[in-house]
Amino acid sequence: MLTISSALPCDVADLAARITEFDALELKAAGITVEGATANVQPLALRLAGELVCLFGAVPHPAAAGAAIPWMLCTRTLERVPRRAMAAVSARVVADWCGRFTYLTNIVHRRNRRAIRFVQWLGFTVGDVPCGPGQEFYAFEWRRNV
């Protein structure tokens, strides 16, 4: 069973110890650590039968009113989560964000095809021009139609 709750202090260390290969690659390419990525945010934790799957959230964008930066970093427990269950939970979370913000944007590592397909499935548009640190990323975004 998947549950969402506020992250516990020990969750950051758990994530750092068991982060997925692609999320570790993304952080390395961005030049930040798990601790740095989760500092100054109030992450939520997704758990499978009590075991940490990921930390995630949407942080208000510092340069654009009404916008946010969605993010998610996963542990290797993600491999045991049924895809349909993960998709259902993620779709509900993104729908909530879309109701609270007018614009969502972030970057995804350009070699992480699974993550790219997933954010596209969730309704984000993924660019095809490399950007970000080392030009290793693609921007993705969602914008409310007004």
Short mmCIF file of C-alpha atoms in Angstrom, two decimals:
data_model
loop_
_atom_site.label_atom_id
_atom_site.label_comp_id
_atom_site.label_asym_id
_atom_site.label_seq_id
_atom_site.Cartn_x
_atom_site.Cartn_y
_atom_site.Cartn_z
CA MET A 1 0.00 0.00 0.00
CA LEU A 2 1.29 3.46 -0.94
CA THR A 3 0.95 6.28 1.57
CA ILE A 4 1.92 9.93 1.54
CA SER A 5 3.00 11.79 4.68
CA SER A 6 5.32 14.57 5.76
CA ALA A 7 8.93 13.50 5.48
CA LEU A 8 10.73 12.50 8.66
CA PRO A 9 14.21 13.81 9.55
CA CYS A 10 15.71 10.36 8.86
CA ASP A 11 14.22 10.22 5.34
CA VAL A 12 16.90 12.42 3.77
CA ALA A 13 19.66 10.07 4.96
CA ASP A 14 17.63 7.06 3.80
CA LEU A 15 17.18 8.64 0.37
CA ALA A 16 20.89 9.48 0.12
CA ALA A 17 21.83 5.89 0.95
CA ARG A 18 19.38 4.28 -1.47
CA ILE A 19 18.91 6.81 -4.28
CA THR A 20 18.22 5.51 -7.79
CA GLU A 21 21.04 5.57 -10.30
CA PHE A 22 19.42 8.21 -12.52
CA ASP A 23 18.46 10.49 -9.64
CA ALA A 24 22.05 10.29 -8.37
CA LEU A 25 23.26 11.13 -11.89
CA GLU A 26 20.90 14.11 -12.08
CA LEU A 27 22.09 15.46 -8.74
CA LYS A 28 25.75 14.98 -9.73
CA ALA A 29 25.21 16.75 -13.04
CA ALA A 30 23.49 19.60 -11.20
CA GLY A 31 26.32 19.76 -8.68
CA ILE A 32 24.14 19.22 -5.62
CA THR A 33 23.63 16.56 -2.97
CA VAL A 34 20.47 14.96 -1.64
CA GLU A 35 20.88 17.12 1.45
CA GLY A 36 21.26 20.24 -0.69
CA ALA A 37 18.30 19.36 -2.87
CA THR A 38 16.02 18.85 0.11
CA ALA A 39 17.25 21.77 2.23
CA ASN A 40 14.80 24.60 2.81
CA VAL A 41 11.82 22.61 1.51
CA GLN A 42 9.07 20.71 3.26
CA PRO A 43 9.20 17.39 1.40
CA LEU A 44 6.50 14.81 1.35
CA ALA A 45 7.36 11.12 1.55
CA LEU A 46 5.80 8.35 -0.48
CA ARG A 47 6.07 4.97 1.23
CA LEU A 48 5.37 1.39 0.18
CA ALA A 49 4.32 -0.61 3.24
CA GLY A 50 6.23 1.87 5.40
CA GLU A 51 9.42 1.86 3.30
CA LEU A 52 10.54 5.13 1.69
CA VAL A 53 9.95 5.24 -2.08
CA CYS A 54 10.65 8.91 -2.70
CA LEU A 55 10.68 12.44 -1.39
CA PHE A 56 8.86 15.02 -3.48
CA GLY A 57 7.24 18.42 -3.49
CA ALA A 58 6.50 21.59 -5.39
CA VAL A 59 8.49 24.63 -4.33
CA PRO A 60 7.20 28.11 -5.21
CA HIS A 61 9.28 29.52 -8.06
CA PRO A 62 11.45 32.39 -6.79
CA ALA A 63 11.14 34.41 -10.01
CA ALA A 64 7.55 33.83 -11.13
CA ALA A 65 4.41 34.50 -9.10
CA GLY A 66 1.98 31.58 -9.15
CA ALA A 67 4.62 29.19 -10.48
CA ALA A 68 6.30 26.24 -8.80
CA ILE A 69 9.16 23.83 -9.30
CA PRO A 70 7.99 20.22 -8.91
CA TRP A 71 10.62 17.71 -7.88
CA MET A 72 10.97 14.06 -6.92
CA LEU A 73 13.96 11.99 -5.82
CA CYS A 74 13.49 8.22 -5.50
CA THR A 75 15.04 5.34 -3.61
CA ARG A 76 15.56 1.95 -5.22
CA THR A 77 12.30 0.86 -3.54
CA LEU A 78 10.65 2.47 -6.57
CA GLU A 79 11.50 -0.71 -8.51
CA ARG A 80 9.03 -2.65 -6.33
CA VAL A 81 6.13 -0.21 -6.68
CA PRO A 82 3.52 -1.36 -9.19
CA ARG A 83 3.59 1.10 -12.10
CA ARG A 84 -0.18 1.60 -12.08
CA ALA A 85 -0.14 2.44 -8.38
CA MET A 86 2.71 4.92 -8.86
CA ALA A 87 0.93 6.45 -11.84
CA ALA A 88 -2.33 6.84 -9.92
CA VAL A 89 -0.69 8.50 -6.92
CA SER A 90 1.45 10.76 -9.11
CA ALA A 91 -1.52 11.84 -11.23
CA ARG A 92 -3.43 12.88 -8.09
CA VAL A 93 -0.44 14.84 -6.75
CA VAL A 94 0.15 16.63 -10.06
CA ALA A 95 -3.59 17.42 -10.36
CA ASP A 96 -3.39 19.05 -6.92
CA TRP A 97 -0.37 21.11 -7.99
CA CYS A 98 -2.13 22.14 -11.20
CA GLY A 99 -5.01 23.40 -9.09
CA ARG A 100 -2.70 25.46 -6.86
CA PHE A 101 -0.22 26.84 -9.38
CA THR A 102 -0.53 28.39 -12.84
CA TYR A 103 2.84 27.17 -14.09
CA LEU A 104 5.10 24.23 -13.20
CA THR A 105 8.63 23.84 -14.52
CA ASN A 106 11.84 21.94 -13.81
CA ILE A 107 14.52 19.95 -15.63
CA VAL A 108 15.06 16.23 -16.18
CA HIS A 109 18.30 14.49 -17.14
CA ARG A 110 18.21 13.99 -20.90
CA ARG A 111 19.37 10.36 -20.64
CA ASN A 112 16.62 9.40 -18.19
CA ARG A 113 14.12 8.20 -20.79
CA ARG A 114 11.84 6.61 -18.19
CA ALA A 115 11.51 9.89 -16.28
CA ILE A 116 10.95 11.83 -19.50
CA ARG A 117 8.14 9.48 -20.55
CA PHE A 118 6.65 9.69 -17.06
CA VAL A 119 6.54 13.50 -16.89
CA GLN A 120 5.07 13.54 -20.40
CA TRP A 121 2.39 11.05 -19.32
CA LEU A 122 1.63 13.33 -16.37
CA GLY A 123 0.86 16.16 -18.81
CA PHE A 124 4.13 18.06 -18.92
CA THR A 125 5.74 19.24 -22.15
CA VAL A 126 9.41 18.25 -22.37
CA GLY A 127 11.71 20.40 -24.47
CA ASP A 128 14.30 18.97 -26.81
CA VAL A 129 17.04 21.57 -26.40
CA PRO A 130 19.71 20.61 -23.86
CA CYS A 131 19.89 23.05 -20.96
CA GLY A 132 20.93 23.32 -17.33
CA PRO A 133 24.26 22.35 -15.79
CA GLY A 134 26.55 20.90 -18.43
CA GLN A 135 23.71 20.98 -20.95
CA GLU A 136 22.73 17.56 -19.53
CA PHE A 137 19.03 18.30 -19.03
CA TYR A 138 15.78 19.06 -20.82
CA ALA A 139 13.30 21.55 -19.40
CA PHE A 140 9.76 20.37 -18.77
CA GLU A 141 6.71 22.48 -18.05
CA TRP A 142 2.98 22.65 -17.60
CA ARG A 143 0.98 25.86 -17.97
CA ARG A 144 -2.64 26.43 -17.02
CA ASN A 145 -4.75 27.52 -19.98
CA VAL A 146 -6.28 30.88 -19.14
#
